[in-house]
Short mmCIF file of N, CA and C in Angstrom, two decimals:
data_model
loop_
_atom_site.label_atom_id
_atom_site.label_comp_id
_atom_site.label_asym_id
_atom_site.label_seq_id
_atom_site.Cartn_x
_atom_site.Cartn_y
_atom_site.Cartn_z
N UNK A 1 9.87 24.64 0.65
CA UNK A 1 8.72 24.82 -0.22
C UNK A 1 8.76 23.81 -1.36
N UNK A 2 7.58 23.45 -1.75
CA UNK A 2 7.40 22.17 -3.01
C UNK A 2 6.18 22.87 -3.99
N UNK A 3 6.27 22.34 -4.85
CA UNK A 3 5.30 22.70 -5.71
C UNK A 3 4.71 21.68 -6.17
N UNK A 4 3.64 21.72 -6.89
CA UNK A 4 2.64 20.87 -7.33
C UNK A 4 3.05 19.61 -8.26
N UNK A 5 4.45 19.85 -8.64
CA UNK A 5 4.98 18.56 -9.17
C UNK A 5 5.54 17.80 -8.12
N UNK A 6 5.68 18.26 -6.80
CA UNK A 6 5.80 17.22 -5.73
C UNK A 6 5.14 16.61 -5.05
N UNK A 7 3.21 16.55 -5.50
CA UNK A 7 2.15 15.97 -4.65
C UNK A 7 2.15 14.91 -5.17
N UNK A 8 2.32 13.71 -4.01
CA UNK A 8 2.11 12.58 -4.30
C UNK A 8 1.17 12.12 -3.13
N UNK A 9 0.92 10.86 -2.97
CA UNK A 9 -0.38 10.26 -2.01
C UNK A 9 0.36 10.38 -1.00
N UNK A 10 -0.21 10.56 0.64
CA UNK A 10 0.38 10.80 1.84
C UNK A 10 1.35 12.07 2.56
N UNK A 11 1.46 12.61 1.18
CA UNK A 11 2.59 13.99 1.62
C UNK A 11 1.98 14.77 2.60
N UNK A 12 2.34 14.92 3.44
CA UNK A 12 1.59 16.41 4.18
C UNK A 12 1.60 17.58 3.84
N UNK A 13 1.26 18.70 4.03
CA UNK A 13 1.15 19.86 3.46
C UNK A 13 0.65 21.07 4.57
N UNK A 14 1.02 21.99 4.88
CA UNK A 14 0.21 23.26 5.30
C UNK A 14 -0.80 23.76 4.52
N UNK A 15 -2.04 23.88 4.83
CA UNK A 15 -3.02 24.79 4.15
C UNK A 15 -3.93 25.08 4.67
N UNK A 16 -4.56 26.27 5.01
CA UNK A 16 -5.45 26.60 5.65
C UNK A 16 -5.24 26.67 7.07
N UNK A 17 -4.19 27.16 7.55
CA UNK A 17 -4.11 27.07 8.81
C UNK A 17 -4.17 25.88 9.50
N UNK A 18 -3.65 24.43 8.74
CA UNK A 18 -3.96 23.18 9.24
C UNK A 18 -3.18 22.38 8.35
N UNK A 19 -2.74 21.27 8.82
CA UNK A 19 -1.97 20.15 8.43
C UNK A 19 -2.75 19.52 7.48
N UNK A 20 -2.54 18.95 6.69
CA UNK A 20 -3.40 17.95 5.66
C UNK A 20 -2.63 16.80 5.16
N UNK A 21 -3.23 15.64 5.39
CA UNK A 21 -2.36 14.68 4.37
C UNK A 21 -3.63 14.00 2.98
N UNK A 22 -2.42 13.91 2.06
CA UNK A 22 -2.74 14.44 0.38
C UNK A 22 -3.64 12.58 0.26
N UNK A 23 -4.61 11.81 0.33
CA UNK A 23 -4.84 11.05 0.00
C UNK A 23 -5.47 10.78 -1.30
N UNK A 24 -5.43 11.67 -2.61
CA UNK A 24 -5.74 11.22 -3.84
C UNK A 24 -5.60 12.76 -4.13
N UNK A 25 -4.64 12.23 -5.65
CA UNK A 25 -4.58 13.30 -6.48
C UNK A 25 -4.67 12.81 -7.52
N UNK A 26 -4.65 14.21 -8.77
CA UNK A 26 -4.63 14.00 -9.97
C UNK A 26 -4.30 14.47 -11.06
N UNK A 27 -3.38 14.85 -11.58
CA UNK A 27 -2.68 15.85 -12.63
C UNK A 27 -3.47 16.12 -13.70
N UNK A 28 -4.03 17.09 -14.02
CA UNK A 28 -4.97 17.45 -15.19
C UNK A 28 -4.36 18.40 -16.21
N UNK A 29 -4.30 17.97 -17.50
CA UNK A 29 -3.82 18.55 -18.28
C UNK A 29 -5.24 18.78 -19.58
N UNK A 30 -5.77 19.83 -19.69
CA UNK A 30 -6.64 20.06 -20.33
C UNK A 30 -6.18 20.34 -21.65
N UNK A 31 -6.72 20.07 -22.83
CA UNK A 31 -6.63 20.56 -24.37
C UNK A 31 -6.23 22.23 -24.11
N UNK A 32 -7.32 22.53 -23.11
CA UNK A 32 -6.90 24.46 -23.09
C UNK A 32 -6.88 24.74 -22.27
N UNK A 33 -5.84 25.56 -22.21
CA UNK A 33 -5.78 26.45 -20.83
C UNK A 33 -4.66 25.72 -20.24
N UNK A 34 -4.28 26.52 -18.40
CA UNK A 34 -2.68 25.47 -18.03
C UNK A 34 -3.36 24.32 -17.39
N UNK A 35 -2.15 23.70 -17.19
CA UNK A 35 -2.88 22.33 -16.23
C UNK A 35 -2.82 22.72 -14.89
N UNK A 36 -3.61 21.26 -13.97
CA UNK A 36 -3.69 22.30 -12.88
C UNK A 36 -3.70 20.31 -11.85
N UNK A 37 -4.05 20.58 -10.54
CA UNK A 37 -3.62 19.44 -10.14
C UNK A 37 -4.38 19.23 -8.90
N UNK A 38 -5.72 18.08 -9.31
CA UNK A 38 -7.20 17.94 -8.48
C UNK A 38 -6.47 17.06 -6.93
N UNK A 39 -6.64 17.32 -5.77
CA UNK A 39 -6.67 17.04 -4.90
C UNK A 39 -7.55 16.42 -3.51
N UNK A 40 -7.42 15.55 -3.04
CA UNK A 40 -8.78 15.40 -1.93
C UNK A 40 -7.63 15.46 -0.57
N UNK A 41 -7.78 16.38 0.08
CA UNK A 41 -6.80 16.32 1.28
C UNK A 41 -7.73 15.99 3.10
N UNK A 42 -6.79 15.53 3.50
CA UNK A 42 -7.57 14.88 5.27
C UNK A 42 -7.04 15.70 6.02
N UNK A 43 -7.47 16.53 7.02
CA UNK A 43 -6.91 17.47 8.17
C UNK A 43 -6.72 16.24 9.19
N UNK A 44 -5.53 16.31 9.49
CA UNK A 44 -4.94 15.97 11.03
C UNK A 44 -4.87 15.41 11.73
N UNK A 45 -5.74 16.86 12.07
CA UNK A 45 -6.36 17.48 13.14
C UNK A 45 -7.75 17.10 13.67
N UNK A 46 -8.87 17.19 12.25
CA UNK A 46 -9.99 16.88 12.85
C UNK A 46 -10.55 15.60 11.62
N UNK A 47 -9.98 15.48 10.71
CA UNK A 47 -10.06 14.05 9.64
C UNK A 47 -10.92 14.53 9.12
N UNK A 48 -11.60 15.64 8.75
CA UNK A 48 -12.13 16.37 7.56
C UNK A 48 -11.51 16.47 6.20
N UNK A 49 -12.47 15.62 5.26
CA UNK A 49 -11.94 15.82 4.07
C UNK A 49 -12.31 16.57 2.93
N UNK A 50 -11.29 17.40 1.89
CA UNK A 50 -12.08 18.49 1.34
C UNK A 50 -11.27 18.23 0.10
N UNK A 51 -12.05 18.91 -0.97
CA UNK A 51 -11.16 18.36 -2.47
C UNK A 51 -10.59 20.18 -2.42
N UNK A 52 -9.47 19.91 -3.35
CA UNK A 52 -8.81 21.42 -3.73
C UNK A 52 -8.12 21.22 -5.20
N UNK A 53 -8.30 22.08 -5.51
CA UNK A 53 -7.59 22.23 -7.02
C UNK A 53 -6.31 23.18 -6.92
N UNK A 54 -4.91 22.81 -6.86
CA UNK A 54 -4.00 23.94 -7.07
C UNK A 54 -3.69 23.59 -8.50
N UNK A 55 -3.27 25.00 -9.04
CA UNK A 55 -2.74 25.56 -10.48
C UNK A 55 -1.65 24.98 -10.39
N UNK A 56 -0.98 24.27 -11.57
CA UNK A 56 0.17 24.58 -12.05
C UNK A 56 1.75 24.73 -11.40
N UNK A 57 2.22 24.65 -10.98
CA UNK A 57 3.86 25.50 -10.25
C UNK A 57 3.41 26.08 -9.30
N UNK A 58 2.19 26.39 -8.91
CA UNK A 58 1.59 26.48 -7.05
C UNK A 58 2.63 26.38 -6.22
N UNK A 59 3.17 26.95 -5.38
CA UNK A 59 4.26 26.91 -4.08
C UNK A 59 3.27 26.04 -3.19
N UNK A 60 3.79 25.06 -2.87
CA UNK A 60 3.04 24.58 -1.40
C UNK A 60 4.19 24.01 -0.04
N UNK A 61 3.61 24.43 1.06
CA UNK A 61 4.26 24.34 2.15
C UNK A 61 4.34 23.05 2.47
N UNK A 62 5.13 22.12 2.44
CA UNK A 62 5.07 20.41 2.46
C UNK A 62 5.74 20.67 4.48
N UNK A 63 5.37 19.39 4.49
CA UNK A 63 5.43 19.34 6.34
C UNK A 63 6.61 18.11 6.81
N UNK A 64 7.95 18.18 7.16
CA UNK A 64 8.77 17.42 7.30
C UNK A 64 7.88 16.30 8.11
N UNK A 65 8.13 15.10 8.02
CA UNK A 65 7.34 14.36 8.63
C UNK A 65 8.37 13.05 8.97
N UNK A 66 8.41 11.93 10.07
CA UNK A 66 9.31 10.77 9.97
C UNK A 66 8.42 9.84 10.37
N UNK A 67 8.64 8.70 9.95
CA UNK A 67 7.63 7.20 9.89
C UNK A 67 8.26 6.17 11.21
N UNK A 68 6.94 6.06 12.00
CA UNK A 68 7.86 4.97 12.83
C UNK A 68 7.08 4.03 13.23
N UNK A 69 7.92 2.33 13.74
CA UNK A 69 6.79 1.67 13.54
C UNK A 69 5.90 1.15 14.74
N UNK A 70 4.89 1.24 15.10
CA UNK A 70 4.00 0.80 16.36
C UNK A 70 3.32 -0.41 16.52
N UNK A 71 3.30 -0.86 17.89
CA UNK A 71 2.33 -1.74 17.68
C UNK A 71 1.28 -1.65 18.50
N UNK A 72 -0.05 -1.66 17.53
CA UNK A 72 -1.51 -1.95 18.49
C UNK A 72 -1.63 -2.42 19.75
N UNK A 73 -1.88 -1.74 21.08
CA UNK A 73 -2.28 -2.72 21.71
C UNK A 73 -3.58 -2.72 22.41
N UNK A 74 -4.86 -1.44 22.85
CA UNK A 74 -5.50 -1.36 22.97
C UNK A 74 -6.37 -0.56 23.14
N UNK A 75 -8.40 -0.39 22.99
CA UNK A 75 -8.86 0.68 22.73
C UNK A 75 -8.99 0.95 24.38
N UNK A 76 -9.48 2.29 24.73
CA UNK A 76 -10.42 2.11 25.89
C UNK A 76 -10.90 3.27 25.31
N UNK A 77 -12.18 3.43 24.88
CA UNK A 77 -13.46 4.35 25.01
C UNK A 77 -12.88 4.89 22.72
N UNK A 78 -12.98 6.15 23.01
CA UNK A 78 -12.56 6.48 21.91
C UNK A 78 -10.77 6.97 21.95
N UNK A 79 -9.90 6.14 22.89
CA UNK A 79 -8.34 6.53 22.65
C UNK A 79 -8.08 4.77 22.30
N UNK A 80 -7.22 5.01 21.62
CA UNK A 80 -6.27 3.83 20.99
C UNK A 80 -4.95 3.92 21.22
N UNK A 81 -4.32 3.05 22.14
CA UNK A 81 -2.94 2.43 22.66
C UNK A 81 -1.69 2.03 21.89
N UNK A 82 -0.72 2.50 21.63
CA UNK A 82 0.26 2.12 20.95
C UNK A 82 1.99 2.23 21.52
N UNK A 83 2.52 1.06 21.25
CA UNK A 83 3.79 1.08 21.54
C UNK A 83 4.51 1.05 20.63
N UNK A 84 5.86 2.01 21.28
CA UNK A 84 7.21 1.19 19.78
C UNK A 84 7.65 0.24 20.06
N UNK A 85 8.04 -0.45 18.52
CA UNK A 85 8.42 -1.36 18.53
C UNK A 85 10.18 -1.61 18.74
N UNK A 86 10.36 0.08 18.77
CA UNK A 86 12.03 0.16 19.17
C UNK A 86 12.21 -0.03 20.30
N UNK A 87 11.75 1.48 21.27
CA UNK A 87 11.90 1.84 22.41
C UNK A 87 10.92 1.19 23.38
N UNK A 88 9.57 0.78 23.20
CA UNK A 88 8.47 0.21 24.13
C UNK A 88 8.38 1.60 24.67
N UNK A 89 8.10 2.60 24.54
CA UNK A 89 7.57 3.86 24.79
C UNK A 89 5.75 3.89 24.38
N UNK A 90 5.33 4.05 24.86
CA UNK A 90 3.37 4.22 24.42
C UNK A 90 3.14 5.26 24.28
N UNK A 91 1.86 5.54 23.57
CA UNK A 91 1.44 6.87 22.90
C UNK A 91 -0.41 6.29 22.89
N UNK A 92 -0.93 7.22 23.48
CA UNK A 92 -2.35 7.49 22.83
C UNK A 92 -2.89 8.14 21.84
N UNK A 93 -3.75 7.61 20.99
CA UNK A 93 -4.63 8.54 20.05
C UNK A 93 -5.74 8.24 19.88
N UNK A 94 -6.10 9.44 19.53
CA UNK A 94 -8.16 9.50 19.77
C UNK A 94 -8.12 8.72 18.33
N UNK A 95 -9.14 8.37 17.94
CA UNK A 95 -9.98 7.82 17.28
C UNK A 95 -10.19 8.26 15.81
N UNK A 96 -9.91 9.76 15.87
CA UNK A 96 -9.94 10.61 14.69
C UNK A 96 -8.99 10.41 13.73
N UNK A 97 -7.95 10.26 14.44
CA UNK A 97 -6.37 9.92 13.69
C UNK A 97 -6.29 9.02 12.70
N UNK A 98 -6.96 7.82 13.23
CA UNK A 98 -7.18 6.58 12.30
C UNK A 98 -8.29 6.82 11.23
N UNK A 99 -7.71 6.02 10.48
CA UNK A 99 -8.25 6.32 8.54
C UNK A 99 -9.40 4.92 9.14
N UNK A 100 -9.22 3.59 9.45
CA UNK A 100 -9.83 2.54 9.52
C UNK A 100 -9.61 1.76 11.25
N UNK A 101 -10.31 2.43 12.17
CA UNK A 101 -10.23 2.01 13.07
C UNK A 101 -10.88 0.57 13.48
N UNK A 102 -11.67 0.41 13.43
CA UNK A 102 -12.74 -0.67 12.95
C UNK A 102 -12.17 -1.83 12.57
N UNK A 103 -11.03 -1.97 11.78
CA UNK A 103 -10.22 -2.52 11.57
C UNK A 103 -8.84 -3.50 11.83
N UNK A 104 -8.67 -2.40 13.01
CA UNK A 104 -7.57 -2.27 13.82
C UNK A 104 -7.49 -3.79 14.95
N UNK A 105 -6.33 -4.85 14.87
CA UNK A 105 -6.64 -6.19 15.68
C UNK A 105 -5.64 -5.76 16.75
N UNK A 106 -5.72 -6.67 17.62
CA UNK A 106 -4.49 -6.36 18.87
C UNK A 106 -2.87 -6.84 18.51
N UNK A 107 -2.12 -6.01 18.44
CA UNK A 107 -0.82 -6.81 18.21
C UNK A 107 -1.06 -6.30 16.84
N UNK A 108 -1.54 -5.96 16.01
CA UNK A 108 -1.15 -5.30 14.71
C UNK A 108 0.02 -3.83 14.61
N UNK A 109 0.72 -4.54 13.60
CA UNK A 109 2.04 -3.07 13.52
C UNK A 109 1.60 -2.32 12.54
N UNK A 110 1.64 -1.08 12.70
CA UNK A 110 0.99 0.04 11.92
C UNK A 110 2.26 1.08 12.08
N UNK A 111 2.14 1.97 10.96
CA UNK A 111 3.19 3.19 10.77
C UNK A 111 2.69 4.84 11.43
N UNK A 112 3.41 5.34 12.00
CA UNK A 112 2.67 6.58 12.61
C UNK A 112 3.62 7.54 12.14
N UNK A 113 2.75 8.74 11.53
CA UNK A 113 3.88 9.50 10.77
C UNK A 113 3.30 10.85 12.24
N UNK A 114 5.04 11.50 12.31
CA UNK A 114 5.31 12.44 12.94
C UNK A 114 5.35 13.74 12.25
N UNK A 115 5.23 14.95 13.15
CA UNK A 115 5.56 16.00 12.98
C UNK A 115 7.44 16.51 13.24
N UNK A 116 8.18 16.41 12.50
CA UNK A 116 9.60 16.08 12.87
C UNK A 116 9.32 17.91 13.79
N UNK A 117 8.87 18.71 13.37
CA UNK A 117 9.02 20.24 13.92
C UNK A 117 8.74 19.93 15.63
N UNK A 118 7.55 19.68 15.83
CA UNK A 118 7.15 19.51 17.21
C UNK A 118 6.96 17.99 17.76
N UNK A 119 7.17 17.08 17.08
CA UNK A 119 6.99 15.15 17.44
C UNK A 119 5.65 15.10 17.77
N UNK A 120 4.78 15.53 16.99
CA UNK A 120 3.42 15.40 16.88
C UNK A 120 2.97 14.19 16.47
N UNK A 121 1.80 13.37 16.66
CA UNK A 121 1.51 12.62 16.06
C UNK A 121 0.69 12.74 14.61
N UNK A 122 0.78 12.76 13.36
CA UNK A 122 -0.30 13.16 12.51
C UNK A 122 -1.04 12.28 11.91
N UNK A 123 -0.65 11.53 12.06
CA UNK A 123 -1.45 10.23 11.17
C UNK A 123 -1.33 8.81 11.15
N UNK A 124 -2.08 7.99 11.20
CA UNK A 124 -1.88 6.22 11.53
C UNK A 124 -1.69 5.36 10.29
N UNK A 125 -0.79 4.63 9.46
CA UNK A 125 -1.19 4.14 8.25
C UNK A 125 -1.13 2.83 8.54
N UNK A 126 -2.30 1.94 8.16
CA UNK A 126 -2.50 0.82 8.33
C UNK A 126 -1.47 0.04 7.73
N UNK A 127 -1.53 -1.25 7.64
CA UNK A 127 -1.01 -2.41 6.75
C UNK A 127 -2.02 -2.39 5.24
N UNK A 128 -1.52 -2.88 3.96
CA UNK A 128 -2.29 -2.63 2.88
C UNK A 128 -4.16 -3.30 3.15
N UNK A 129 -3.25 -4.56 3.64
CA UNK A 129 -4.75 -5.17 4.20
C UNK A 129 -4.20 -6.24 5.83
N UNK A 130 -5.84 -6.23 6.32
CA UNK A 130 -5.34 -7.13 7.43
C UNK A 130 -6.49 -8.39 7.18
N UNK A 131 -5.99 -10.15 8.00
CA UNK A 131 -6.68 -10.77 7.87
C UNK A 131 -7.16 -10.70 9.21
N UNK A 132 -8.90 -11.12 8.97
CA UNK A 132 -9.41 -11.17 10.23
C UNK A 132 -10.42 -12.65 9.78
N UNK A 133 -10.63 -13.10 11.30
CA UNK A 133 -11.79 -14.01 11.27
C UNK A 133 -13.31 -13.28 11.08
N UNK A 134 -14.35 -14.41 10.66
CA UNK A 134 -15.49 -13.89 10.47
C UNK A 134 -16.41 -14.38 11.70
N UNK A 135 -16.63 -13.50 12.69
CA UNK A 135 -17.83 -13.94 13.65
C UNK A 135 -19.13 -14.25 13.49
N UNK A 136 -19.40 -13.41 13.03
CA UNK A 136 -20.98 -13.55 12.06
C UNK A 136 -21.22 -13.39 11.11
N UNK A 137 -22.30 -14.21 10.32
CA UNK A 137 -23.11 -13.96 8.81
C UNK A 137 -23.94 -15.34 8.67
N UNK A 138 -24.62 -14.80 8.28
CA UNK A 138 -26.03 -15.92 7.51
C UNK A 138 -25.09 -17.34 6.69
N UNK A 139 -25.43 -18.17 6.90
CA UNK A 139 -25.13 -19.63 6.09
C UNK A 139 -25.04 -19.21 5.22
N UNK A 140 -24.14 -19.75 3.86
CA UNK A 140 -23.96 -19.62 2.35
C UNK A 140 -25.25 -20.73 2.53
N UNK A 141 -25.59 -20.13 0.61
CA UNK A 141 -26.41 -21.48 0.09
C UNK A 141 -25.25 -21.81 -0.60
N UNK A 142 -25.55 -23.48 -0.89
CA UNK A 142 -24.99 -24.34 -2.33
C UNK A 142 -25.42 -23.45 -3.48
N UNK A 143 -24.56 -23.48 -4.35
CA UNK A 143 -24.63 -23.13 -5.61
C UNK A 143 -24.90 -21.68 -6.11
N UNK A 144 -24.95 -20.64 -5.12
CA UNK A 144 -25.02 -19.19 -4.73
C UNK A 144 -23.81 -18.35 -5.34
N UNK A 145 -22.90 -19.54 -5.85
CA UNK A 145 -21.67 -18.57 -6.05
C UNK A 145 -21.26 -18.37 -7.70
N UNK A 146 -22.00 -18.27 -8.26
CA UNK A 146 -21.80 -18.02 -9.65
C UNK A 146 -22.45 -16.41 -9.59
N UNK A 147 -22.92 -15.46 -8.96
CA UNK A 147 -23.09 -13.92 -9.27
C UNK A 147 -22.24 -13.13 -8.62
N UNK A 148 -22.06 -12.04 -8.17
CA UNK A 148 -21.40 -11.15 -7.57
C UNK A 148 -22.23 -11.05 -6.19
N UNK A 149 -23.08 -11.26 -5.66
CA UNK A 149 -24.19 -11.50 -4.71
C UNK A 149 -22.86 -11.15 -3.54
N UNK A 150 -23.58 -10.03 -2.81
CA UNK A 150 -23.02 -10.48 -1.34
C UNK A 150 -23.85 -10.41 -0.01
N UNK A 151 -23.11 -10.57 0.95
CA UNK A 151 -23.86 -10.66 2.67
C UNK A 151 -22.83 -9.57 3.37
N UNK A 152 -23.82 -9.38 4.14
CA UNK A 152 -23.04 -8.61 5.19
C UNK A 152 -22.49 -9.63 6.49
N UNK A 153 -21.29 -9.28 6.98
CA UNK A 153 -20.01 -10.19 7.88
C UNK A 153 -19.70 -9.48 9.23
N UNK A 154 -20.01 -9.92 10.25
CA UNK A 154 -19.20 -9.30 11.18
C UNK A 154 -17.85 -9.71 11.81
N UNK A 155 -16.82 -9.35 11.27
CA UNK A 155 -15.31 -9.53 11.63
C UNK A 155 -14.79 -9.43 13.19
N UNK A 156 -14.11 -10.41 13.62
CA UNK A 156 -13.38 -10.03 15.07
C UNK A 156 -13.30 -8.98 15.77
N UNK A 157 -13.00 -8.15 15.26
CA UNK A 157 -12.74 -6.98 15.36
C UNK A 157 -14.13 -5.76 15.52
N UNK A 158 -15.27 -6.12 15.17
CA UNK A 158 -16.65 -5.75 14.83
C UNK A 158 -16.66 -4.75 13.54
N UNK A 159 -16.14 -4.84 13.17
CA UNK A 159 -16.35 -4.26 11.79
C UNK A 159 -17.27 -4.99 10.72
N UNK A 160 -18.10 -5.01 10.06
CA UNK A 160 -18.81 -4.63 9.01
C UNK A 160 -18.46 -5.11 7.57
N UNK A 161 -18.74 -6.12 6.89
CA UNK A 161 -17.58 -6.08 5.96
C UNK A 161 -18.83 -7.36 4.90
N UNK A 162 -18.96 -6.29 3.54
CA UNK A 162 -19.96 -7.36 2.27
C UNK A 162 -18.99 -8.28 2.45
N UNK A 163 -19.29 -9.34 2.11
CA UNK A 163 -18.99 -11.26 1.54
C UNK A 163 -19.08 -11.46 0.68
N UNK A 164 -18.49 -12.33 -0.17
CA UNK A 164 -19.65 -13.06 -1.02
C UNK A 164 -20.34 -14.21 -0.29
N UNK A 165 -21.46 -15.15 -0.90
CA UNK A 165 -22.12 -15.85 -0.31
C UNK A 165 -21.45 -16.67 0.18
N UNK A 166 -20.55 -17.39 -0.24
CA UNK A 166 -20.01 -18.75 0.12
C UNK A 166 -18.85 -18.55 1.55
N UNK A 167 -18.89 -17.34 1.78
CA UNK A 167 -17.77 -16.85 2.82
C UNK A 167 -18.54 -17.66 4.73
N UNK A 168 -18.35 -18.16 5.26
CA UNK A 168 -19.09 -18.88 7.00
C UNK A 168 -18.44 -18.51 7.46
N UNK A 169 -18.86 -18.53 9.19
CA UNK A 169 -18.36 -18.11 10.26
C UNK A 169 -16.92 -19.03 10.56
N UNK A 170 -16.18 -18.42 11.20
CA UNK A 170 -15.05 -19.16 11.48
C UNK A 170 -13.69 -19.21 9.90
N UNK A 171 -14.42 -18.61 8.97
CA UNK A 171 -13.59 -18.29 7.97
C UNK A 171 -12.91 -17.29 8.20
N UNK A 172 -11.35 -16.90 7.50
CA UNK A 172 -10.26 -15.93 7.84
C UNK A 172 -10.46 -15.17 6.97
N UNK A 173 -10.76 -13.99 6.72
CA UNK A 173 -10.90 -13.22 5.13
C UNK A 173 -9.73 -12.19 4.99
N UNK A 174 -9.30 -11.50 3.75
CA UNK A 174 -8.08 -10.68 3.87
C UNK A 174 -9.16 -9.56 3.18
N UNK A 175 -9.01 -8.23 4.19
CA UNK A 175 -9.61 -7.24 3.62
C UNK A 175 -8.84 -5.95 3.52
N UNK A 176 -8.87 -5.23 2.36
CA UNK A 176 -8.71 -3.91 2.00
C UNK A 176 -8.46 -3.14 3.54
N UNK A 177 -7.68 -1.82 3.73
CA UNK A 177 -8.06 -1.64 4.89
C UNK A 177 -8.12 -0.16 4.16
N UNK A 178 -7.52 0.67 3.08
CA UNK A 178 -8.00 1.69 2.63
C UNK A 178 -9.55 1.66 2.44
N UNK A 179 -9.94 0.62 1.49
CA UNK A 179 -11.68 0.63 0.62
C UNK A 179 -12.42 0.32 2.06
N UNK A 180 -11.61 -0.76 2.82
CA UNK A 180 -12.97 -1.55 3.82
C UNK A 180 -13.52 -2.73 3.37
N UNK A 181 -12.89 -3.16 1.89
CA UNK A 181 -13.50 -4.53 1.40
C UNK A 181 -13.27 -5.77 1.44
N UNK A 182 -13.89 -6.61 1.08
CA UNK A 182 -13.17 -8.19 1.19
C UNK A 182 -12.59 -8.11 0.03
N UNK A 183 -11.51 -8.97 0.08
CA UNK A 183 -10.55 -8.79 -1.02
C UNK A 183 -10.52 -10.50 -1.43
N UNK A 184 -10.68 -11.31 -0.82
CA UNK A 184 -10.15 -12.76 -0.82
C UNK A 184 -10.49 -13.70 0.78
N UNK A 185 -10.36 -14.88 0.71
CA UNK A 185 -10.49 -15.73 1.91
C UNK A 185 -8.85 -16.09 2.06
N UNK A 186 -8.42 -15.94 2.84
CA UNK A 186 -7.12 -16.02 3.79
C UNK A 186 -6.38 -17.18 3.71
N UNK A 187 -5.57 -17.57 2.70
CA UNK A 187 -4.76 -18.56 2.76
C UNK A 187 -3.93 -19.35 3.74
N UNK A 188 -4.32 -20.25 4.22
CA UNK A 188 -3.60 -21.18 5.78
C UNK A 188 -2.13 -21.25 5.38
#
């Protein structure tokens, strides 16, 4: 058992008859009254996300969990392909699992956290960001790049992703893979 001074980002947790992992919290300490500690948690199970507020010294059921590392290798329909990078053992997972599928290139190593109780799979954690090429987007103009102005990009991968103007096809961009954003153009 853990209590509310042990929620940090990614912990798992029992609640509600369902696994959750903790992706944003926030310790609130009000002028009055006790403090208490704002939560947005992800099921699993079905990647439903719901905010919760526990009180204070709250008992919470934390979920032994172990990290291991995989590598991408392919979709077919809505399951996604993965091997270790220890054993070369493969594993499927639906689609739900992943925080940023969309994202996801071939040959990318990603972390898969387990259920140590039953060797469940619970969750996929990307790399902070990945670089991808840009397949499509409208020509930059000259001189377009002095505002915050952006375009919409379609990445290798088909994902979706604002620009700024000056960003062309065949450019490498490094994007966010939590937000989904462009972060920068991809250093050679």
């Amino acid at each position: 058992m853990a209590s509310t001074s042990d929620i940090r980002k990614g912990l798992c947790i029992r609640f509600n008859q369902d696994i959750y992992k903790i992706i944003e919290f926030l310790h609130v300490k009000p002028g009055k009254g006790p403090a208490f500690v704002r939560t947005k948690l992800k099921s699993v199970t079905t990647g439903k996300v719901l905010e919760n507020t526990f009180s204070a010294g709250h008992k919470i059921d934390d979920v032994r969990v172990e990290t291991r590392s995989y590598q991408y290798l392919y979709p077919e329909g809505d399951t996604f392909h993965f091997m270790n990078t220890d054993d070369y053992n493969q594993i499927s997972l639906q689609k739900e699992v992943l925080d940023a599928p969309d994202l996801l290139k071939e040959g990318e190593i990603v972390t898969i956290l387990f259920n140590t109780e039953d060797n469940m799979p619970l969750s996929v954690d990307l790399p902070a960001h990945v670089i991808l090429e840009v397949t499509h987007t409208e020509p930059g103009v000259k001189g377009n790049t002095a505002t915050n102005a952006t375009k919409p990009a379609t990445v290798e991968t088909g994902a979706r992703i604002n620009v700024p103007l000056f960003i062309n096809e065949g450019d490498r961009i490094k994007i966010d893979t939590e937000k989904g954003a462009y972060m920068e153009r991809a250093k050679e």
